[in-house]
Every structure is written in C-alpha cells, then in structure tokens.
Amino acid sequence: MLITMKCSRLYIVIISLFLGVLTSQAQVARKPAVRPAAKAAPKVVKAAPVVPTAADLNFAKLLPSTAKVMFIDSIVTNDNDFLKYIPLSSSCGKISIKKSERGNGNDYYYTNEFEDKRFSSVLKDSCHVLMVEERLGKKWDASKTIELEGVEDIICPYMMSDGVTLYFAAKGGEDSMGQYDIYYTVYDSDSHSFYKPQSLGLPFNSFGDEIYYIIDEFNNLGYLVSDRRQPEGKTCVYIFQPTETRETYDVENMPEAELDRLARLRAIKDSQMDEAVLASARSRLSAARNSKGAKKEHSFEFIINEKLVYHNISDFRSSVNQSQFPTYLTMKNSVETREKQLEDMRAKYHNGDKNLANTIAQMEVQVFNERQKLNLTEKQIRNTEIEAIGK
C-alpha cells in the first residue's frame, strides 16, 4: 500500500512536470515576435527666412511710382553693336565708344551738336571717371573732372539739347538696383556744378545693367539700352515714346501683378495702351531709320532785327558771336529748364504740398536773376552783330 502511494505521488509529480513543460512551450509559442525599432521621424528643417536685399527693398519702394511709358519696339543685339540700332539725329549730338587704353573696358564719349563741348567717361583704375572739355577755335582745352554726389563708376553720358540736363549710368547711387542704373542731373549755372543725381526709377532701371538713356528730341523718340534678362554677350535696345512730364499708373485701381509686369518690362505690349500714339511713334521710328543722321533745317532762331533772323552759327558775321553764341544757348536752355521746374513746384504747392513754399521763394529770386542776365547777354549779342553788319 505504501509502495502504491509512493508510486502515485511520483506519477503526479511527473504529470505536473510534463504539464509545466507544455505550458512553458505554449507561452513561448504565444510570445509575440520582436518588432523592429520604429524609424525615427525625419527632422523637419525649417527654411531660412528670405532676407530681402537692398535692391529688393528699393524695387518695392519704387514700384508705386513706376513711370507710365509706351515702349514701341525692342531689338536684341550683340553687346558691341547696339549703337547701330539707335538712329540718332545729328542735331542731338554724337555718341561714340572706344576701347580703353587704360584697362579692360571701354571709354564713352558724347559731343554736342555744335562740337564745342564733349563729355567723356574714361576708365581709370578699374573705375570710370566723368570729365568734360570745351573747344575754343580748333583746340580742345584740358579735361575737367565732374564730381557727382553719391554715385560711382559713371559711364555713357548723354546731354540733352538744353545743355543742362545730363543722363548717365552709374553704380551705388540712391535707389540703386544693384548694377548700373540710369540717373540724371541738372547743371546749376550759379554754382557751376551739377545737382545731386536722381534715379530714373522703374521701368527704366532693373536688376540688370542699364547703360544708355537717350532722348532724340528731333524725332521725338527715346532709347533705353539694357541687358536685363539677356544671355551673356547680348543687349536689348528698347525704343519708347518720351513724355514731357513723368506720369505714373493708377496703382490703387491696378492689380499688383500687372504693375509688377510693367515695372519689370516683361512684355512691351503691356505698355501699348494707345493705338494712335503707337502708330505715330512707329512711323517716326521708321522715318528715323531711313534717314539716320538727318540734321534739322534750323538749329535755333535768333532775331537780329525785324528783317533778319539767324538759324545757324555760321549766320553770324561777328567772330566773337560765333564763338560765344553756344554759351548763350546753354544759358538760355538752363533758364527755361529752371522756369519749368518752378512751374512744376508751383503746381505741387497749389495741390497741397505746402512744404515747397521756401524752396519756391528762393528759386523765384534765382530764376529772375538768371532771366535778367540772359536778356542782357542777348542784347549784347544783337548789338555786336548789328555793328558787324554795318562795317
């Protein structure tokens, strides 16, 4: 009996161990497979904030005052050939470009209609310097450097027929778009110096290089030379209709995208809003191309007496008048330009800009004195000529 009980207990132990092994194996079988470690989520790299450049800021600043100009044609040409596509009347003077002897670049020249004054932009130490020289008789005097405030590396000068308004391209000026931009300045006959240059703004300037701004008053056409959006070695000549005063678009009622296209000159067709003006301008351009170098029949009109009117320098019998009359014309154009500026300021004053009161008062005195001096010079020229005729 005892043996039987012992066997039973042993049997129970064996059965228990056997069941334990089965349970252990079942637990092992039911143990979930080890999952691979989840991949770390890719780090989100925040884009660096776009910092606008000085050129970007100036573009945004100038955008609302984009000039309303009609561009009638554009011609893409090689860098060295663009002058061939500007049929400038000889009455507007002469432009020439020469390879510099002082470095790797060009020198730029403008000679006025009377060929007695020449502006040059000469390369010196990798930077262009603006100079002027005058001719007395057959000889040119020594060149004089022209200092212009706030700009550097001045190239491509062009003087209007008024003898006082000078256009040029330069770097580093106020409202610069980063490369060469077009500026203008006006000569002050009192101080014998030029005023601080002003940028022509949009659409004339861009993030590229603008080099020439030319107004052909005889043919009433304007030319802008720019390499904006052009491949290396190419330049575009834009032809436009000049305006007497600067007009701007109605920005409050114009989509910004449309104004942006006009400011960047994306397509000249965008600016062609008046078919009659466009047709007239194209007709003048065609005529100018067919008669390049044509000279006005009359250079000026100067009354000697009720029966005698001069139109050319060669009409004067007095050698003194022949040499001094171009100076008189410059003085006359300067006075007329200042008088027009005074009229514009008076209009702004009447439209609410009362801050111009002191400036207007000062300019009125200056213009009055300049006009008196001009009238005296005109009288002296007339008397000298009448005396020469009577000999």
mmCIF file of C-alpha atoms in Angstrom:
data_model
loop_
_atom_site.group_PDB
_atom_site.id
_atom_site.type_symbol
_atom_site.label_atom_id
_atom_site.label_comp_id
_atom_site.label_asym_id
_atom_site.label_seq_id
_atom_site.Cartn_x
_atom_site.Cartn_y
_atom_site.Cartn_z
ATOM 1 C CA MET A 1 0.000 0.000 0.000
ATOM 2 C CA LEU A 2 2.810 2.300 0.919
ATOM 3 C CA ILE A 3 4.568 1.485 -2.302
ATOM 4 C CA THR A 4 1.427 2.168 -4.223
ATOM 5 C CA MET A 5 1.022 5.620 -2.647
ATOM 6 C CA LYS A 6 4.623 6.474 -3.380
ATOM 7 C CA CYS A 7 4.155 5.468 -6.989
ATOM 8 C CA SER A 8 1.042 7.568 -7.206
ATOM 9 C CA ARG A 9 2.835 10.633 -5.845
ATOM 10 C CA LEU A 10 5.728 10.067 -8.238
ATOM 11 C CA TYR A 11 3.227 9.758 -11.043
ATOM 12 C CA ILE A 12 1.585 13.016 -10.026
ATOM 13 C CA VAL A 13 4.962 14.829 -9.932
ATOM 14 C CA ILE A 14 5.875 13.508 -13.360
ATOM 15 C CA ILE A 15 2.494 14.552 -14.740
ATOM 16 C CA SER A 16 2.903 18.022 -13.189
ATOM 17 C CA LEU A 17 6.388 18.473 -14.646
ATOM 18 C CA PHE A 18 5.105 17.317 -18.026
ATOM 19 C CA LEU A 19 2.236 19.778 -17.918
ATOM 20 C CA GLY A 20 4.619 22.546 -16.842
ATOM 21 C CA VAL A 21 6.844 21.919 -19.843
ATOM 22 C CA LEU A 22 3.850 22.033 -22.177
ATOM 23 C CA THR A 23 2.631 25.246 -20.624
ATOM 24 C CA SER A 24 6.098 26.810 -20.947
ATOM 25 C CA GLN A 25 6.308 25.807 -24.586
ATOM 26 C CA ALA A 26 2.851 27.208 -25.230
ATOM 27 C CA GLN A 27 3.856 30.510 -23.634
ATOM 28 C CA VAL A 28 6.981 30.598 -25.758
ATOM 29 C CA ALA A 29 4.932 29.878 -28.853
ATOM 30 C CA ARG A 30 2.463 32.631 -27.982
ATOM 31 C CA LYS A 31 5.196 35.249 -27.302
ATOM 32 C CA PRO A 32 4.873 37.976 -29.919
ATOM 33 C CA ALA A 33 7.676 38.467 -32.377
ATOM 34 C CA VAL A 34 10.013 41.299 -31.554
ATOM 35 C CA ARG A 35 9.086 44.270 -33.771
ATOM 36 C CA PRO A 36 11.900 46.217 -35.392
ATOM 37 C CA ALA A 37 12.515 49.564 -33.809
ATOM 38 C CA ALA A 38 10.426 52.257 -35.424
ATOM 39 C CA LYS A 39 12.388 54.576 -37.726
ATOM 40 C CA ALA A 40 12.946 57.994 -36.298
ATOM 41 C CA ALA A 41 10.774 60.610 -37.949
ATOM 42 C CA PRO A 42 12.819 62.767 -40.314
ATOM 43 C CA LYS A 43 13.796 66.068 -38.817
ATOM 44 C CA VAL A 44 11.861 68.974 -40.264
ATOM 45 C CA VAL A 45 14.397 71.550 -41.392
ATOM 46 C CA LYS A 46 12.850 74.967 -41.231
ATOM 47 C CA ALA A 47 13.557 77.085 -44.303
ATOM 48 C CA ALA A 48 15.784 80.017 -43.549
ATOM 49 C CA PRO A 49 13.855 83.270 -43.748
ATOM 50 C CA VAL A 50 14.366 85.073 -47.051
ATOM 51 C CA VAL A 51 16.178 88.296 -46.307
ATOM 52 C CA PRO A 52 15.458 90.923 -48.994
ATOM 53 C CA THR A 53 18.494 92.611 -50.477
ATOM 54 C CA ALA A 54 18.919 96.361 -50.710
ATOM 55 C CA ALA A 55 17.979 96.082 -54.398
ATOM 56 C CA ASP A 56 14.777 94.195 -53.488
ATOM 57 C CA LEU A 57 13.833 96.875 -50.978
ATOM 58 C CA ASN A 58 14.481 99.648 -53.496
ATOM 59 C CA PHE A 59 12.365 97.859 -56.101
ATOM 60 C CA ALA A 60 9.464 97.635 -53.643
ATOM 61 C CA LYS A 61 9.949 101.284 -52.734
ATOM 62 C CA LEU A 62 9.960 102.428 -56.374
ATOM 63 C CA LEU A 63 7.148 100.159 -57.590
ATOM 64 C CA PRO A 64 4.224 102.517 -56.778
ATOM 65 C CA SER A 65 5.896 105.338 -58.731
ATOM 66 C CA THR A 66 6.573 103.295 -61.888
ATOM 67 C CA ALA A 67 6.581 105.672 -64.855
ATOM 68 C CA LYS A 68 3.806 105.300 -67.411
ATOM 69 C CA VAL A 69 5.743 104.899 -70.654
ATOM 70 C CA MET A 70 4.836 103.369 -74.006
ATOM 71 C CA PHE A 71 7.532 101.102 -75.440
ATOM 72 C CA ILE A 72 7.089 100.738 -79.177
ATOM 73 C CA ASP A 73 9.856 98.294 -80.104
ATOM 74 C CA SER A 74 12.810 96.303 -78.769
ATOM 75 C CA ILE A 75 15.844 94.852 -80.514
ATOM 76 C CA VAL A 76 18.257 92.275 -79.090
ATOM 77 C CA THR A 77 21.777 92.725 -80.388
ATOM 78 C CA ASN A 78 25.376 91.933 -79.535
ATOM 79 C CA ASP A 79 26.932 93.985 -76.748
ATOM 80 C CA ASN A 80 29.178 95.914 -79.119
ATOM 81 C CA ASP A 81 26.598 96.589 -81.833
ATOM 82 C CA PHE A 82 23.714 98.367 -80.108
ATOM 83 C CA LEU A 83 24.619 101.868 -81.388
ATOM 84 C CA LYS A 84 23.813 100.656 -84.909
ATOM 85 C CA TYR A 85 20.180 100.378 -83.858
ATOM 86 C CA ILE A 86 19.872 103.916 -82.479
ATOM 87 C CA PRO A 87 19.261 106.237 -85.464
ATOM 88 C CA LEU A 88 20.124 109.379 -83.511
ATOM 89 C CA SER A 89 19.695 112.649 -85.365
ATOM 90 C CA SER A 90 22.937 114.609 -85.760
ATOM 91 C CA SER A 91 21.067 117.552 -84.253
ATOM 92 C CA CYS A 92 21.212 115.661 -80.956
ATOM 93 C CA GLY A 93 24.989 115.381 -80.965
ATOM 94 C CA LYS A 94 27.185 112.334 -81.380
ATOM 95 C CA ILE A 95 27.848 109.236 -79.247
ATOM 96 C CA SER A 96 30.989 107.156 -79.612
ATOM 97 C CA ILE A 97 32.530 104.223 -77.737
ATOM 98 C CA LYS A 98 36.202 103.298 -77.855
ATOM 99 C CA LYS A 99 38.253 100.520 -76.347
ATOM 100 C CA SER A 100 40.089 101.903 -73.344
ATOM 101 C CA GLU A 101 43.864 102.192 -73.373
ATOM 102 C CA ARG A 102 43.917 102.121 -69.562
ATOM 103 C CA GLY A 103 42.355 98.764 -68.844
ATOM 104 C CA ASN A 104 39.950 96.038 -69.926
ATOM 105 C CA GLY A 105 36.875 98.024 -70.851
ATOM 106 C CA ASN A 106 35.549 100.931 -72.899
ATOM 107 C CA ASP A 107 35.613 104.715 -72.787
ATOM 108 C CA TYR A 108 32.391 106.559 -73.636
ATOM 109 C CA TYR A 109 32.025 109.953 -75.346
ATOM 110 C CA TYR A 110 29.263 112.406 -76.104
ATOM 111 C CA THR A 111 29.875 115.503 -78.263
ATOM 112 C CA ASN A 112 27.173 118.165 -78.563
ATOM 113 C CA GLU A 113 25.631 119.409 -81.805
ATOM 114 C CA PHE A 114 27.949 122.420 -82.059
ATOM 115 C CA GLU A 115 31.011 120.214 -81.444
ATOM 116 C CA ASP A 116 32.346 122.646 -78.876
ATOM 117 C CA LYS A 117 31.672 120.560 -75.737
ATOM 118 C CA ARG A 118 32.484 116.930 -75.091
ATOM 119 C CA PHE A 119 31.662 114.696 -72.137
ATOM 120 C CA SER A 120 33.781 111.616 -71.629
ATOM 121 C CA SER A 121 33.660 108.633 -69.309
ATOM 122 C CA VAL A 122 37.217 107.365 -69.084
ATOM 123 C CA LEU A 123 38.403 104.177 -67.390
ATOM 124 C CA LYS A 124 40.893 104.846 -64.596
ATOM 125 C CA ASP A 125 41.949 102.215 -62.063
ATOM 126 C CA SER A 126 39.035 99.885 -62.970
ATOM 127 C CA CYS A 127 36.510 102.683 -62.468
ATOM 128 C CA HIS A 128 35.119 105.232 -64.931
ATOM 129 C CA VAL A 129 35.527 108.944 -64.267
ATOM 130 C CA LEU A 130 33.267 111.566 -65.850
ATOM 131 C CA MET A 131 35.009 114.527 -67.477
ATOM 132 C CA VAL A 132 34.163 117.476 -69.706
ATOM 133 C CA GLU A 133 36.182 119.571 -72.123
ATOM 134 C CA GLU A 134 35.385 122.586 -74.296
ATOM 135 C CA ARG A 135 36.808 123.642 -77.611
ATOM 136 C CA LEU A 136 37.900 127.163 -78.369
ATOM 137 C CA GLY A 137 38.636 127.522 -82.063
ATOM 138 C CA LYS A 138 40.286 124.332 -83.237
ATOM 139 C CA LYS A 139 41.724 123.205 -79.903
ATOM 140 C CA TRP A 140 40.169 121.365 -77.008
ATOM 141 C CA ASP A 141 41.025 122.663 -73.566
ATOM 142 C CA ALA A 142 42.197 120.427 -70.724
ATOM 143 C CA SER A 143 39.629 117.943 -69.450
ATOM 144 C CA LYS A 144 37.936 118.748 -66.145
ATOM 145 C CA THR A 145 36.625 116.077 -63.813
ATOM 146 C CA ILE A 146 32.925 116.302 -62.947
ATOM 147 C CA GLU A 147 32.150 115.337 -59.364
ATOM 148 C CA LEU A 148 28.655 113.930 -58.859
ATOM 149 C CA GLU A 149 27.361 113.290 -55.366
ATOM 150 C CA GLY A 150 26.535 109.749 -54.285
ATOM 151 C CA VAL A 151 27.401 107.775 -57.454
ATOM 152 C CA GLU A 152 30.486 105.996 -58.746
ATOM 153 C CA ASP A 153 31.816 104.369 -61.907
ATOM 154 C CA ILE A 154 29.941 106.779 -64.202
ATOM 155 C CA ILE A 155 29.509 105.684 -67.817
ATOM 156 C CA CYS A 156 27.583 106.551 -71.004
ATOM 157 C CA PRO A 157 26.927 110.302 -70.626
ATOM 158 C CA TYR A 158 24.260 111.942 -72.783
ATOM 159 C CA MET A 159 23.474 115.669 -72.638
ATOM 160 C CA MET A 160 20.101 116.992 -73.734
ATOM 161 C CA SER A 161 19.974 119.850 -76.221
ATOM 162 C CA ASP A 162 19.116 122.222 -73.357
ATOM 163 C CA GLY A 163 22.779 121.953 -72.367
ATOM 164 C CA VAL A 164 21.951 121.393 -68.687
ATOM 165 C CA THR A 165 20.211 118.007 -68.338
ATOM 166 C CA LEU A 166 22.704 115.158 -68.239
ATOM 167 C CA TYR A 167 21.783 111.450 -68.298
ATOM 168 C CA PHE A 168 24.271 108.699 -67.469
ATOM 169 C CA ALA A 169 24.632 105.232 -65.946
ATOM 170 C CA ALA A 170 26.375 104.623 -62.629
ATOM 171 C CA LYS A 171 26.624 102.358 -59.603
ATOM 172 C CA GLY A 172 25.972 102.922 -55.923
ATOM 173 C CA GLY A 173 23.515 105.787 -56.183
ATOM 174 C CA GLU A 174 20.347 106.382 -54.233
ATOM 175 C CA ASP A 175 17.622 103.802 -55.050
ATOM 176 C CA SER A 176 20.218 101.598 -56.730
ATOM 177 C CA MET A 177 19.017 98.268 -58.105
ATOM 178 C CA GLY A 178 22.458 96.731 -57.647
ATOM 179 C CA GLN A 179 24.169 97.127 -61.018
ATOM 180 C CA TYR A 180 24.446 100.048 -63.443
ATOM 181 C CA ASP A 181 21.341 102.237 -63.200
ATOM 182 C CA ILE A 182 20.229 105.305 -65.141
ATOM 183 C CA TYR A 183 20.433 108.680 -63.368
ATOM 184 C CA TYR A 184 20.041 112.284 -64.398
ATOM 185 C CA THR A 185 21.306 115.573 -63.067
ATOM 186 C CA VAL A 186 20.887 119.250 -63.939
ATOM 187 C CA TYR A 187 23.638 121.843 -64.243
ATOM 188 C CA ASP A 188 23.436 124.864 -61.937
ATOM 189 C CA SER A 189 24.955 127.846 -63.734
ATOM 190 C CA ASP A 190 25.233 129.816 -60.478
ATOM 191 C CA SER A 191 27.426 127.310 -58.647
ATOM 192 C CA HIS A 192 28.968 125.925 -61.883
ATOM 193 C CA SER A 193 28.213 122.417 -60.678
ATOM 194 C CA PHE A 194 25.623 119.687 -61.077
ATOM 195 C CA TYR A 195 22.827 118.920 -58.636
ATOM 196 C CA LYS A 196 22.724 115.589 -56.802
ATOM 197 C CA PRO A 197 21.790 112.873 -59.341
ATOM 198 C CA GLN A 198 18.327 111.312 -59.233
ATOM 199 C CA SER A 199 17.411 107.776 -60.288
ATOM 200 C CA LEU A 200 15.014 107.354 -63.225
ATOM 201 C CA GLY A 201 13.363 104.553 -61.264
ATOM 202 C CA LEU A 202 11.108 101.944 -62.833
ATOM 203 C CA PRO A 203 10.692 100.694 -65.515
ATOM 204 C CA PHE A 204 13.935 102.234 -66.776
ATOM 205 C CA ASN A 205 16.118 100.531 -64.161
ATOM 206 C CA SER A 206 16.240 96.830 -63.312
ATOM 207 C CA PHE A 207 18.329 94.218 -61.506
ATOM 208 C CA GLY A 208 20.490 94.016 -64.642
ATOM 209 C CA ASP A 209 22.729 96.640 -66.237
ATOM 210 C CA GLU A 210 21.228 99.735 -67.835
ATOM 211 C CA ILE A 211 23.824 101.774 -69.685
ATOM 212 C CA TYR A 212 22.283 104.349 -72.051
ATOM 213 C CA TYR A 213 19.221 106.573 -71.806
ATOM 214 C CA ILE A 214 18.869 108.743 -74.911
ATOM 215 C CA ILE A 215 16.184 111.196 -75.968
ATOM 216 C CA ASP A 216 16.147 112.160 -79.636
ATOM 217 C CA GLU A 217 14.195 115.427 -79.490
ATOM 218 C CA PHE A 218 14.285 115.870 -83.263
ATOM 219 C CA ASN A 219 12.493 112.559 -83.921
ATOM 220 C CA ASN A 220 10.642 112.538 -80.569
ATOM 221 C CA LEU A 221 11.922 109.066 -79.674
ATOM 222 C CA GLY A 222 13.647 107.616 -76.641
ATOM 223 C CA TYR A 223 16.148 104.743 -76.358
ATOM 224 C CA LEU A 224 16.996 102.597 -73.340
ATOM 225 C CA VAL A 225 19.901 100.143 -73.556
ATOM 226 C CA SER A 226 19.741 97.281 -71.051
ATOM 227 C CA ASP A 227 20.918 93.691 -70.617
ATOM 228 C CA ARG A 228 18.010 92.682 -68.354
ATOM 229 C CA ARG A 229 17.092 89.009 -68.832
ATOM 230 C CA GLN A 230 19.580 88.683 -71.696
ATOM 231 C CA PRO A 231 22.179 85.913 -72.123
ATOM 232 C CA GLU A 232 25.864 86.678 -71.849
ATOM 233 C CA GLY A 233 27.052 88.934 -74.666
ATOM 234 C CA LYS A 234 23.599 90.234 -75.608
ATOM 235 C CA THR A 235 21.980 93.643 -75.062
ATOM 236 C CA CYS A 236 18.475 94.919 -75.736
ATOM 237 C CA VAL A 237 17.622 98.329 -77.194
ATOM 238 C CA TYR A 238 14.168 99.461 -76.065
ATOM 239 C CA ILE A 239 12.528 102.270 -78.059
ATOM 240 C CA PHE A 240 9.887 104.332 -76.279
ATOM 241 C CA GLN A 241 7.690 107.406 -76.609
ATOM 242 C CA PRO A 242 9.138 110.238 -74.429
ATOM 243 C CA THR A 243 6.795 112.237 -72.215
ATOM 244 C CA GLU A 244 7.129 115.877 -71.213
ATOM 245 C CA THR A 245 6.365 115.118 -67.573
ATOM 246 C CA ARG A 246 6.578 111.906 -65.593
ATOM 247 C CA GLU A 247 3.232 110.144 -65.377
ATOM 248 C CA THR A 248 2.513 107.166 -63.119
ATOM 249 C CA TYR A 249 -0.110 104.425 -63.136
ATOM 250 C CA ASP A 250 -3.267 104.438 -61.034
ATOM 251 C CA VAL A 251 -1.859 101.911 -58.569
ATOM 252 C CA GLU A 252 -4.948 101.940 -56.363
ATOM 253 C CA ASN A 253 -7.070 100.504 -59.171
ATOM 254 C CA MET A 254 -4.456 98.271 -60.776
ATOM 255 C CA PRO A 255 -3.633 94.677 -59.779
ATOM 256 C CA GLU A 256 -0.171 94.492 -58.256
ATOM 257 C CA ALA A 257 0.812 91.671 -60.625
ATOM 258 C CA GLU A 258 0.041 93.884 -63.623
ATOM 259 C CA LEU A 259 2.034 96.790 -62.185
ATOM 260 C CA ASP A 260 4.925 94.413 -61.472
ATOM 261 C CA ARG A 261 4.984 93.268 -65.106
ATOM 262 C CA LEU A 262 5.047 96.854 -66.331
ATOM 263 C CA ALA A 263 7.796 97.786 -63.873
ATOM 264 C CA ARG A 264 9.950 94.855 -64.998
ATOM 265 C CA LEU A 265 9.217 95.336 -68.717
ATOM 266 C CA ARG A 266 8.104 91.719 -69.032
ATOM 267 C CA ALA A 267 6.467 92.446 -72.391
ATOM 268 C CA ILE A 268 6.464 95.803 -74.172
ATOM 269 C CA LYS A 269 2.974 95.044 -75.496
ATOM 270 C CA ASP A 270 1.667 95.574 -71.939
ATOM 271 C CA SER A 271 2.582 99.263 -72.230
ATOM 272 C CA GLN A 272 0.974 99.815 -75.661
ATOM 273 C CA MET A 273 -2.345 101.209 -74.457
ATOM 274 C CA ASP A 274 -2.913 103.911 -77.095
ATOM 275 C CA GLU A 275 -3.037 102.696 -80.693
ATOM 276 C CA ALA A 276 -2.872 106.194 -82.199
ATOM 277 C CA VAL A 277 0.253 107.170 -80.242
ATOM 278 C CA LEU A 278 1.806 103.791 -81.032
ATOM 279 C CA ALA A 279 1.201 104.158 -84.768
ATOM 280 C CA SER A 280 2.625 107.684 -84.816
ATOM 281 C CA ALA A 281 5.736 106.635 -82.889
ATOM 282 C CA ARG A 282 6.348 103.653 -85.153
ATOM 283 C CA SER A 283 6.038 105.904 -88.177
ATOM 284 C CA ARG A 284 8.660 108.302 -86.773
ATOM 285 C CA LEU A 285 10.941 105.405 -85.908
ATOM 286 C CA SER A 286 10.707 104.081 -89.461
ATOM 287 C CA ALA A 287 11.493 107.530 -90.856
ATOM 288 C CA ALA A 288 14.445 107.924 -88.484
ATOM 289 C CA ARG A 289 15.885 104.570 -89.543
ATOM 290 C CA ASN A 290 15.566 105.551 -93.186
ATOM 291 C CA SER A 291 17.265 108.912 -92.731
ATOM 292 C CA LYS A 292 19.805 108.270 -89.971
ATOM 293 C CA GLY A 293 21.965 111.320 -89.325
ATOM 294 C CA ALA A 294 19.463 113.809 -90.700
ATOM 295 C CA LYS A 295 20.031 117.306 -89.384
ATOM 296 C CA LYS A 296 17.407 119.871 -88.544
ATOM 297 C CA GLU A 297 16.954 122.599 -91.093
ATOM 298 C CA HIS A 298 17.334 125.167 -88.309
ATOM 299 C CA SER A 299 19.433 124.820 -85.170
ATOM 300 C CA PHE A 300 17.793 127.790 -83.424
ATOM 301 C CA GLU A 301 16.015 131.055 -84.056
ATOM 302 C CA PHE A 302 17.687 134.319 -83.032
ATOM 303 C CA ILE A 303 16.133 137.634 -84.056
ATOM 304 C CA ILE A 304 18.606 140.358 -85.043
ATOM 305 C CA ASN A 305 16.006 142.869 -86.232
ATOM 306 C CA GLU A 306 12.561 142.901 -87.807
ATOM 307 C CA LYS A 307 14.019 141.753 -91.157
ATOM 308 C CA LEU A 308 16.844 139.459 -90.118
ATOM 309 C CA VAL A 309 16.609 136.140 -88.230
ATOM 310 C CA TYR A 310 19.559 133.762 -87.727
ATOM 311 C CA HIS A 311 19.180 129.979 -87.628
ATOM 312 C CA ASN A 312 22.768 128.685 -87.628
ATOM 313 C CA ILE A 313 26.094 129.647 -86.052
ATOM 314 C CA SER A 314 27.518 130.316 -89.500
ATOM 315 C CA ASP A 315 24.969 133.116 -89.983
ATOM 316 C CA PHE A 316 26.827 135.391 -87.547
ATOM 317 C CA ARG A 317 29.258 137.830 -89.092
ATOM 318 C CA SER A 318 30.871 138.652 -85.762
ATOM 319 C CA SER A 319 33.595 136.131 -84.906
ATOM 320 C CA VAL A 320 33.006 136.922 -81.231
ATOM 321 C CA ASN A 321 29.361 135.936 -81.541
ATOM 322 C CA GLN A 322 30.259 132.755 -83.420
ATOM 323 C CA SER A 323 32.443 131.598 -80.540
ATOM 324 C CA GLN A 324 30.199 132.808 -77.689
ATOM 325 C CA PHE A 325 26.725 132.055 -79.022
ATOM 326 C CA PRO A 326 26.777 128.351 -77.943
ATOM 327 C CA THR A 327 27.343 129.582 -74.367
ATOM 328 C CA TYR A 328 24.326 131.838 -74.728
ATOM 329 C CA LEU A 329 22.216 128.899 -75.938
ATOM 330 C CA THR A 330 23.279 126.840 -72.931
ATOM 331 C CA MET A 331 22.358 129.727 -70.648
ATOM 332 C CA LYS A 332 19.004 130.129 -72.394
ATOM 333 C CA ASN A 333 18.160 126.440 -72.128
ATOM 334 C CA SER A 334 19.197 126.452 -68.472
ATOM 335 C CA VAL A 335 16.895 129.367 -67.671
ATOM 336 C CA GLU A 336 13.967 127.764 -69.496
ATOM 337 C CA THR A 337 14.548 124.481 -67.683
ATOM 338 C CA ARG A 338 14.626 126.226 -64.305
ATOM 339 C CA GLU A 339 11.469 128.156 -65.169
ATOM 340 C CA LYS A 340 9.714 124.892 -65.995
ATOM 341 C CA GLN A 341 10.884 123.367 -62.699
ATOM 342 C CA LEU A 342 9.496 126.418 -60.916
ATOM 343 C CA GLU A 343 6.140 125.976 -62.655
ATOM 344 C CA ASP A 344 6.035 122.311 -61.609
ATOM 345 C CA MET A 345 6.759 123.206 -57.990
ATOM 346 C CA ARG A 346 4.067 125.887 -58.016
ATOM 347 C CA ALA A 347 1.576 123.300 -59.277
ATOM 348 C CA LYS A 348 2.545 120.897 -56.478
ATOM 349 C CA TYR A 349 2.204 123.716 -53.965
ATOM 350 C CA HIS A 350 -1.316 124.524 -55.154
ATOM 351 C CA ASN A 351 -2.156 120.823 -54.947
ATOM 352 C CA GLY A 352 -1.338 120.784 -51.249
ATOM 353 C CA ASP A 353 2.453 120.423 -50.862
ATOM 354 C CA LYS A 354 2.939 123.499 -48.661
ATOM 355 C CA ASN A 355 6.478 122.408 -47.695
ATOM 356 C CA LEU A 356 7.675 123.817 -51.021
ATOM 357 C CA ALA A 357 6.949 127.421 -50.034
ATOM 358 C CA ASN A 358 10.515 128.354 -49.036
ATOM 359 C CA THR A 359 12.073 126.497 -51.972
ATOM 360 C CA ILE A 360 9.743 128.247 -54.408
ATOM 361 C CA ALA A 361 10.530 131.658 -52.937
ATOM 362 C CA GLN A 362 14.288 131.065 -53.257
ATOM 363 C CA MET A 363 14.014 129.719 -56.799
ATOM 364 C CA GLU A 364 11.877 132.653 -57.901
ATOM 365 C CA VAL A 365 14.708 135.023 -56.982
ATOM 366 C CA GLN A 366 17.298 132.839 -58.734
ATOM 367 C CA VAL A 367 15.237 132.439 -61.896
ATOM 368 C CA PHE A 368 14.501 136.165 -62.043
ATOM 369 C CA ASN A 369 18.225 136.993 -61.809
ATOM 370 C CA GLU A 370 19.101 134.355 -64.422
ATOM 371 C CA ARG A 371 16.469 135.706 -66.812
ATOM 372 C CA GLN A 372 17.787 139.264 -66.373
ATOM 373 C CA LYS A 373 21.331 138.100 -67.098
ATOM 374 C CA LEU A 374 20.131 136.180 -70.162
ATOM 375 C CA ASN A 375 18.276 139.213 -71.531
ATOM 376 C CA LEU A 376 21.384 141.357 -71.104
ATOM 377 C CA THR A 377 23.558 138.791 -72.915
ATOM 378 C CA GLU A 378 21.028 138.552 -75.737
ATOM 379 C CA LYS A 379 21.050 142.332 -76.140
ATOM 380 C CA GLN A 380 24.859 142.409 -76.259
ATOM 381 C CA ILE A 381 24.962 139.712 -78.954
ATOM 382 C CA ARG A 382 22.375 141.542 -81.034
ATOM 383 C CA ASN A 383 24.198 144.888 -80.774
ATOM 384 C CA THR A 384 27.542 143.293 -81.614
ATOM 385 C CA GLU A 385 26.047 141.657 -84.688
ATOM 386 C CA ILE A 386 24.359 144.838 -85.894
ATOM 387 C CA GLU A 387 27.693 146.606 -85.546
ATOM 388 C CA ALA A 388 29.459 143.842 -87.537
ATOM 389 C CA ILE A 389 26.830 144.054 -90.285
ATOM 390 C CA GLY A 390 27.294 147.812 -90.594
ATOM 391 C CA LYS A 391 31.023 147.594 -91.208
#
